[in-house]
PDB file of C-alpha atoms in Angstrom:
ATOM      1  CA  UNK A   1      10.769 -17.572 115.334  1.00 51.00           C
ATOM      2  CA  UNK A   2      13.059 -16.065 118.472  1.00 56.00           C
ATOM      3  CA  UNK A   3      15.932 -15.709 118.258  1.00 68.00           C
ATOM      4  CA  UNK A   4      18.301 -18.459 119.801  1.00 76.00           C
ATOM      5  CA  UNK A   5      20.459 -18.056 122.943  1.00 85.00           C
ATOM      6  CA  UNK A   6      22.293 -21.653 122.549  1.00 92.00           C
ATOM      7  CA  UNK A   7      25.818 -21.432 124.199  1.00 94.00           C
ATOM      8  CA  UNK A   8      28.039 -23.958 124.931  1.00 96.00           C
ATOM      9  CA  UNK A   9      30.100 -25.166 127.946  1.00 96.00           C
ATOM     10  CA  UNK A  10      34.097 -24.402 127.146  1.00 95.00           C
ATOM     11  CA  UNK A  11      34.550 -28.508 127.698  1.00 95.00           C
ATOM     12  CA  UNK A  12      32.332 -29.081 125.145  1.00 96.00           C
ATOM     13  CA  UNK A  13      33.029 -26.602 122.820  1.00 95.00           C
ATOM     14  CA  UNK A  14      36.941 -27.871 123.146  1.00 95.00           C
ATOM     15  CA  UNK A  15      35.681 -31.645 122.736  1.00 95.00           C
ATOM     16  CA  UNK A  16      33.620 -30.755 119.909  1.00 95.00           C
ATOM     17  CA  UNK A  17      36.780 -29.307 117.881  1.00 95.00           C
ATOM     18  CA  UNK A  18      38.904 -32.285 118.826  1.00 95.00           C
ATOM     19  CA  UNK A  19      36.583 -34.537 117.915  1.00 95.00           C
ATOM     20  CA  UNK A  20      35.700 -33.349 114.764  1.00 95.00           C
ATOM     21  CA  UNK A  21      39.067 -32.662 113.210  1.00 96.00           C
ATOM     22  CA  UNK A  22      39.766 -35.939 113.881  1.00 96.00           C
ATOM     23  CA  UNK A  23      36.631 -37.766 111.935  1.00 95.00           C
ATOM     24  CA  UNK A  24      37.154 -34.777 109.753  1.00 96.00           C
ATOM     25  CA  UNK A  25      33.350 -33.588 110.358  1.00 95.00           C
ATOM     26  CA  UNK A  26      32.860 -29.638 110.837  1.00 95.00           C
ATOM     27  CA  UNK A  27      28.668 -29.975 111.447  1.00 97.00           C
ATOM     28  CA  UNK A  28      26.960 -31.200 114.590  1.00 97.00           C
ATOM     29  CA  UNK A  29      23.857 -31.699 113.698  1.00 97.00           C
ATOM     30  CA  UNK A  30      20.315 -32.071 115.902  1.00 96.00           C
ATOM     31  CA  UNK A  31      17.242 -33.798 114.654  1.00 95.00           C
ATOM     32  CA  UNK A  32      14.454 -35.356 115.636  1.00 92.00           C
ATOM     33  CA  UNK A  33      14.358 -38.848 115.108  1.00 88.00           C
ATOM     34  CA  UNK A  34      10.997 -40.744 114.551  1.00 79.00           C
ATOM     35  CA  UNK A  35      10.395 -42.863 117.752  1.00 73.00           C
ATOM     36  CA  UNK A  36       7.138 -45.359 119.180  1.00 75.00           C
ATOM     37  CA  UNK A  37       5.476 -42.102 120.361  1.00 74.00           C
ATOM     38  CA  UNK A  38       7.164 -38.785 119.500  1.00 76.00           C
ATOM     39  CA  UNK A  39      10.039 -37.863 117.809  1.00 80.00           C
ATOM     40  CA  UNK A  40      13.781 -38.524 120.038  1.00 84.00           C
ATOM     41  CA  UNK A  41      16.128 -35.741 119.877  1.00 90.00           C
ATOM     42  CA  UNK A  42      19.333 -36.715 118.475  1.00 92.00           C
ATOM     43  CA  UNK A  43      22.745 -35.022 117.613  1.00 94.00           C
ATOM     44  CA  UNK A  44      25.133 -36.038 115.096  1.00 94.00           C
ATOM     45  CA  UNK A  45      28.488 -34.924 112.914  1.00 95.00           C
ATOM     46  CA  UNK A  46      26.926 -34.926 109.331  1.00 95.00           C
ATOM     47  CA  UNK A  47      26.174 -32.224 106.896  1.00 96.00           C
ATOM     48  CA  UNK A  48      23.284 -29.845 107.448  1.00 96.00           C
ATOM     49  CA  UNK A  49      20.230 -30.164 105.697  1.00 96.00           C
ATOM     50  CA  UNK A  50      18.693 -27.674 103.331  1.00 95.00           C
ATOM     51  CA  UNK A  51      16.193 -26.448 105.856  1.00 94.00           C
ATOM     52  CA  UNK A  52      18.221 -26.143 108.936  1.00 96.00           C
ATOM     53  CA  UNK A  53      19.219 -23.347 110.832  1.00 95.00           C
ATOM     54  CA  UNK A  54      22.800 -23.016 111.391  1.00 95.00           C
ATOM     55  CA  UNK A  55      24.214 -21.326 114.683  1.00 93.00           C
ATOM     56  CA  UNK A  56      28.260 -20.813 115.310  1.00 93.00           C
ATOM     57  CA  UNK A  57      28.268 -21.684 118.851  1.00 93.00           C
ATOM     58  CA  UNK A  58      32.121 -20.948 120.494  1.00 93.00           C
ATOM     59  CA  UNK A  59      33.330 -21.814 116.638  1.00 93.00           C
ATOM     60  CA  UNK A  60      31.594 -24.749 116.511  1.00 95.00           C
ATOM     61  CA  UNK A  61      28.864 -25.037 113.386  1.00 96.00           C
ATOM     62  CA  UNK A  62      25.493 -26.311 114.619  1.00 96.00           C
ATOM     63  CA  UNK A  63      22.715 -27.371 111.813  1.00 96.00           C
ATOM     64  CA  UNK A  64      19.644 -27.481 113.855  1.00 95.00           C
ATOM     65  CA  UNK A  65      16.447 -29.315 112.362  1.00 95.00           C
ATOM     66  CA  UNK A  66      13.336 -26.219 111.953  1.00 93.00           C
ATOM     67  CA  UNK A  67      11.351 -28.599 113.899  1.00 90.00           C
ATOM     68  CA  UNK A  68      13.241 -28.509 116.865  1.00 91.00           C
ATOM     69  CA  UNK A  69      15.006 -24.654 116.518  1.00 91.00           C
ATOM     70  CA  UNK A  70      12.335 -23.841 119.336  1.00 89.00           C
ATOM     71  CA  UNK A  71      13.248 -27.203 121.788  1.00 90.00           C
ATOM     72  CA  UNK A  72      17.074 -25.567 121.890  1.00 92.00           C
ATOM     73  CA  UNK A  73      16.726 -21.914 121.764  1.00 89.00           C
ATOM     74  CA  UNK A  74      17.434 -21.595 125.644  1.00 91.00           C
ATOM     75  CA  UNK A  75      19.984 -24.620 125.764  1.00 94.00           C
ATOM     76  CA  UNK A  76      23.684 -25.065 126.900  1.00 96.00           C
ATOM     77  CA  UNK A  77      25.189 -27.808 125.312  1.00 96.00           C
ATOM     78  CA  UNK A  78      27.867 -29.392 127.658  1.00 96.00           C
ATOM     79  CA  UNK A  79      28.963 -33.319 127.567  1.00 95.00           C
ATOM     80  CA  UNK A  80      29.500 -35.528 130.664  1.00 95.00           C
ATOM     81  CA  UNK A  81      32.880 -37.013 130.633  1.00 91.00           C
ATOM     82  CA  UNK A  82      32.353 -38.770 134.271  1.00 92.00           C
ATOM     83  CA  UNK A  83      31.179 -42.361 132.894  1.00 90.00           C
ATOM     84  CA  UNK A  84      32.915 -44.751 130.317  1.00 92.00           C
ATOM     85  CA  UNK A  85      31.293 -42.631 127.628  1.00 91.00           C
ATOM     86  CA  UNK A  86      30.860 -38.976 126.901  1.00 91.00           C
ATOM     87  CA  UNK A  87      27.734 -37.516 127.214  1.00 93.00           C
ATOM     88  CA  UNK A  88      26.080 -34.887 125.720  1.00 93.00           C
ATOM     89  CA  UNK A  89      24.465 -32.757 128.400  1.00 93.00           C
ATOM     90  CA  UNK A  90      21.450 -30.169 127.023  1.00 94.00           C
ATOM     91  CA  UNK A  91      21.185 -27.803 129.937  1.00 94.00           C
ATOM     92  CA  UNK A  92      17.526 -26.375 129.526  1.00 92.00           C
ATOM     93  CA  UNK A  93      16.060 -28.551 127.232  1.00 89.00           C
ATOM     94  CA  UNK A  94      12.807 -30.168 128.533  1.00 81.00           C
ATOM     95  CA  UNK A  95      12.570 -33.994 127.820  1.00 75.00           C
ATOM     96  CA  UNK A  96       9.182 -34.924 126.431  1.00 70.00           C
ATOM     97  CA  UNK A  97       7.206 -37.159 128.976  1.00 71.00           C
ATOM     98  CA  UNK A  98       6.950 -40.657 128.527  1.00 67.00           C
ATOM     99  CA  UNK A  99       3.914 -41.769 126.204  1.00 70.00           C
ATOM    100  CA  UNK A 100       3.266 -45.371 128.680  1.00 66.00           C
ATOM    101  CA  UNK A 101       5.486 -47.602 126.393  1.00 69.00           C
ATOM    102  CA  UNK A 102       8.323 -49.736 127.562  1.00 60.00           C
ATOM    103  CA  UNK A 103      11.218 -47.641 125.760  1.00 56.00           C
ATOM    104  CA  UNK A 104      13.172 -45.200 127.593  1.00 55.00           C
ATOM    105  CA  UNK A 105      12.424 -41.561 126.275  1.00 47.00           C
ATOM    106  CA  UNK A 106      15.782 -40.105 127.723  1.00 51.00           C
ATOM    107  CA  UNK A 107      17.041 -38.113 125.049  1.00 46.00           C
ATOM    108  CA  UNK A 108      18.726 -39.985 122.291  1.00 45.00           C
ATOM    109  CA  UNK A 109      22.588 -40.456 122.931  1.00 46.00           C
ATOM    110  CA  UNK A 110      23.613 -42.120 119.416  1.00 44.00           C
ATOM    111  CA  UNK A 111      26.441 -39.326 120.251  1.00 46.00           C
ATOM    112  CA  UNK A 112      28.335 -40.899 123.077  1.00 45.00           C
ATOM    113  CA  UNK A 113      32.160 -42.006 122.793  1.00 44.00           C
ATOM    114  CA  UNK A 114      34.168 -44.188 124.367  1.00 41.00           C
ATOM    115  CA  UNK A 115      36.857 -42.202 126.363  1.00 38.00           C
ATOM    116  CA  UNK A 116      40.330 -42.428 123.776  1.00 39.00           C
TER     117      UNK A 116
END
């Protein structure tokens, strides 16, 4: 397995640290999650699992699922903050295409906030 490169954006990595000392969380977390044709990317605060990989990224701890340690080698992660949510924003990662379904294969957002 290479190496990763992930960095982070210095909005995001400032966003991240607010917004996990105040649910009291110190993991994001990526996954894949299953979906009606291939597995959705999605980030999280929880705990890392046994198997992940775990990058400090601007003093932020990432758990990254083994499955998808190759998807975000390359990656910035940056967030959005333009709409009524914040986005995360994965600079480099390539979004599976669309299997023909009706479901939108955008990359899985459970991690948007409303702006506070």
């Amino acid at each position: 397995m290479e190496a990763i490169k992930m960095q982070m954006t210095e909005q995001a990595a400032a966003f991240f640290k607010k917004e996990m000392a105040e649910k009291n969380e110190d993991t994001l977390r990526f996954y894949n999650l299953a979906g009606c044709c291939q597995p959705v990317l999605t980030a999280e605060f929880e705990p890392a699992q046994t198997d992940d990989k775990i990058e400090i990224v601007d003093n932020v701890k990432i758990a990254i699922e083994y499955a998808v340690v190759d998807d975000l080698k390359d990656v910035t992660i940056g967030i959005d903050d333009t709409g009524e949510e914040v986005e995360l924003v994965l600079d480099g990662y390539i979004i599976p295409e669309p299997c023909g379904c009706d479901h939108d294969h955008e990359q899985n957002d459970e991690y948007n906030h409303n702006h506070n």
